[in-house]
Amino acid sequence: MAPSTLVIGSTGLTGSYILSNLLAGGSESAVYTIGRRAPKSTGPKLNAIIEGDTTQWASRLRAITPAPTTVISALGTTRVQAGGIANQWKIDHDLNVELARTAKEAGVKNFVFVSSGGTTGMLANRVPYSQMKQGVEKTVRELGFQTAIILRPGFIMGQRETERMGEGLAVGAVRGLGRLLGLGFQDKFAQDAEVIGRAAVHAVRLTEEGKAPSPVWILEQADIVRLGRDEWKE
């Protein structure tokens, strides 16, 4: 049976690129999304599940039959958008953990989580954002998926629907340094959302072909760049 994939967070910056790359080609029999609104990408394989109540997302996942082969979560928000750190924790940590556990219970083979670089640094344990990502990573690793893939991008560049405070200036500065010092310099701490999206899908393709290097596959920034630019040495 051809594999199928579910994308969570498909209307966000990185998630939208993951979805568009999945729909652009590949052997999937179906591509599902669960979100508060419909994604911009369309295609004959797309089954978009619209659910405004995030507490129902796990049951919506559970209802997909047969269960998706792979679930990819690029779900995340900001403290400002969520209305405080407690509400951000409910989305970035609690909802991701619930969806990962539900996926495992439903028989999903592979789980992909778009985390963040710096979650294992010296000061990471003191930063709430890193604590959220660490908690999800730990859950995904320990659930025993056939393959658990964790992406740890750096500063994510791209055009968001709602620009975050100061982000436009930061992106401009990073791109300027990239032009001045070379793309390789930029790649050490920042990646385009499109590159991250391609890397996630490429990793899924390799996993479906039995080419994942380990049951828990961590993609740091350099790995994301290689996979996302079709430079991966298999």
PDB file of N, CA and C in Angstrom, residues 14 17-18 21 151 192-205 224-225 227-230:
ATOM      1  N   THR A  14       6.680  27.306   7.784  1.00  0.00           N
ATOM      2  CA  THR A  14       7.387  26.074   7.425  1.00  0.00           C
ATOM      3  C   THR A  14       6.423  24.985   6.982  1.00  0.00           C
ATOM      4  N   TYR A  17       5.305  25.034   3.341  1.00  0.00           N
ATOM      5  CA  TYR A  17       6.292  24.507   2.386  1.00  0.00           C
ATOM      6  C   TYR A  17       6.363  22.981   2.455  1.00  0.00           C
ATOM      7  N   ILE A  18       6.215  22.425   3.632  1.00  0.00           N
ATOM      8  CA  ILE A  18       6.174  20.968   3.755  1.00  0.00           C
ATOM      9  C   ILE A  18       5.013  20.423   2.937  1.00  0.00           C
ATOM     10  N   ASN A  21       5.451  20.757  -0.921  1.00  0.00           N
ATOM     11  CA  ASN A  21       6.423  19.780  -1.435  1.00  0.00           C
ATOM     12  C   ASN A  21       5.847  18.377  -1.467  1.00  0.00           C
ATOM     13  N   LEU A 151      13.796  17.795  13.379  1.00  0.00           N
ATOM     14  CA  LEU A 151      14.539  18.847  12.691  1.00  0.00           C
ATOM     15  C   LEU A 151      14.796  19.983  13.664  1.00  0.00           C
ATOM     16  N   ASP A 192      16.121  29.181   5.157  1.00  0.00           N
ATOM     17  CA  ASP A 192      14.839  29.554   4.575  1.00  0.00           C
ATOM     18  C   ASP A 192      13.807  28.479   4.886  1.00  0.00           C
ATOM     19  N   ALA A 193      12.577  28.902   5.147  1.00  0.00           N
ATOM     20  CA  ALA A 193      11.500  27.954   5.435  1.00  0.00           C
ATOM     21  C   ALA A 193      11.320  26.969   4.289  1.00  0.00           C
ATOM     22  N   GLU A 194      11.542  27.417   3.065  1.00  0.00           N
ATOM     23  CA  GLU A 194      11.409  26.526   1.916  1.00  0.00           C
ATOM     24  C   GLU A 194      12.431  25.394   1.976  1.00  0.00           C
ATOM     25  N   VAL A 195      13.655  25.715   2.394  1.00  0.00           N
ATOM     26  CA  VAL A 195      14.705  24.700   2.521  1.00  0.00           C
ATOM     27  C   VAL A 195      14.335  23.709   3.632  1.00  0.00           C
ATOM     28  N   ILE A 196      13.812  24.212   4.736  1.00  0.00           N
ATOM     29  CA  ILE A 196      13.408  23.342   5.845  1.00  0.00           C
ATOM     30  C   ILE A 196      12.271  22.424   5.399  1.00  0.00           C
ATOM     31  N   GLY A 197      11.313  22.981   4.656  1.00  0.00           N
ATOM     32  CA  GLY A 197      10.206  22.173   4.160  1.00  0.00           C
ATOM     33  C   GLY A 197      10.671  21.061   3.249  1.00  0.00           C
ATOM     34  N   ARG A 198      11.590  21.382   2.343  1.00  0.00           N
ATOM     35  CA  ARG A 198      12.123  20.357   1.439  1.00  0.00           C
ATOM     36  C   ARG A 198      12.911  19.303   2.213  1.00  0.00           C
ATOM     37  N   ALA A 199      13.655  19.735   3.225  1.00  0.00           N
ATOM     38  CA  ALA A 199      14.431  18.795   4.021  1.00  0.00           C
ATOM     39  C   ALA A 199      13.529  17.810   4.747  1.00  0.00           C
ATOM     40  N   ALA A 200      12.440  18.304   5.319  1.00  0.00           N
ATOM     41  CA  ALA A 200      11.505  17.433   6.029  1.00  0.00           C
ATOM     42  C   ALA A 200      10.922  16.383   5.094  1.00  0.00           C
ATOM     43  N   VAL A 201      10.506  16.808   3.909  1.00  0.00           N
ATOM     44  CA  VAL A 201       9.905  15.880   2.950  1.00  0.00           C
ATOM     45  C   VAL A 201      10.949  14.897   2.419  1.00  0.00           C
ATOM     46  N   HIS A 202      12.153  15.387   2.163  1.00  0.00           N
ATOM     47  CA  HIS A 202      13.232  14.512   1.691  1.00  0.00           C
ATOM     48  C   HIS A 202      13.530  13.437   2.736  1.00  0.00           C
ATOM     49  N   ALA A 203      13.543  13.824   4.006  1.00  0.00           N
ATOM     50  CA  ALA A 203      13.789  12.860   5.073  1.00  0.00           C
ATOM     51  C   ALA A 203      12.688  11.801   5.116  1.00  0.00           C
ATOM     52  N   VAL A 204      11.446  12.223   4.909  1.00  0.00           N
ATOM     53  CA  VAL A 204      10.337  11.272   4.877  1.00  0.00           C
ATOM     54  C   VAL A 204      10.507  10.303   3.717  1.00  0.00           C
ATOM     55  N   ARG A 205      10.876  10.824   2.548  1.00  0.00           N
ATOM     56  CA  ARG A 205      11.069   9.966   1.373  1.00  0.00           C
ATOM     57  C   ARG A 205      12.154   8.914   1.649  1.00  0.00           C
ATOM     58  N   ILE A 224      19.891  19.891   7.554  1.00  0.00           N
ATOM     59  CA  ILE A 224      18.717  20.482   6.913  1.00  0.00           C
ATOM     60  C   ILE A 224      19.102  21.145   5.601  1.00  0.00           C
ATOM     61  N   VAL A 225      20.214  21.854   5.619  1.00  0.00           N
ATOM     62  CA  VAL A 225      20.678  22.522   4.394  1.00  0.00           C
ATOM     63  C   VAL A 225      20.994  21.496   3.312  1.00  0.00           C
ATOM     64  N   LEU A 227      19.908  18.350   2.980  1.00  0.00           N
ATOM     65  CA  LEU A 227      18.689  17.679   2.515  1.00  0.00           C
ATOM     66  C   LEU A 227      17.794  18.631   1.730  1.00  0.00           C
ATOM     67  N   GLY A 228      17.709  19.853   2.198  1.00  0.00           N
ATOM     68  CA  GLY A 228      16.815  20.826   1.576  1.00  0.00           C
ATOM     69  C   GLY A 228      17.300  21.358   0.255  1.00  0.00           C
ATOM     70  N   ARG A 229      18.604  21.177  -0.011  1.00  0.00           N
ATOM     71  CA  ARG A 229      19.154  21.652  -1.283  1.00  0.00           C
ATOM     72  C   ARG A 229      19.573  20.493  -2.171  1.00  0.00           C
ATOM     73  N   ASP A 230      19.057  19.300  -1.883  1.00  0.00           N
ATOM     74  CA  ASP A 230      19.342  18.111  -2.700  1.00  0.00           C
ATOM     75  C   ASP A 230      20.828  17.816  -2.788  1.00  0.00           C
TER      76      ASP A 230
END
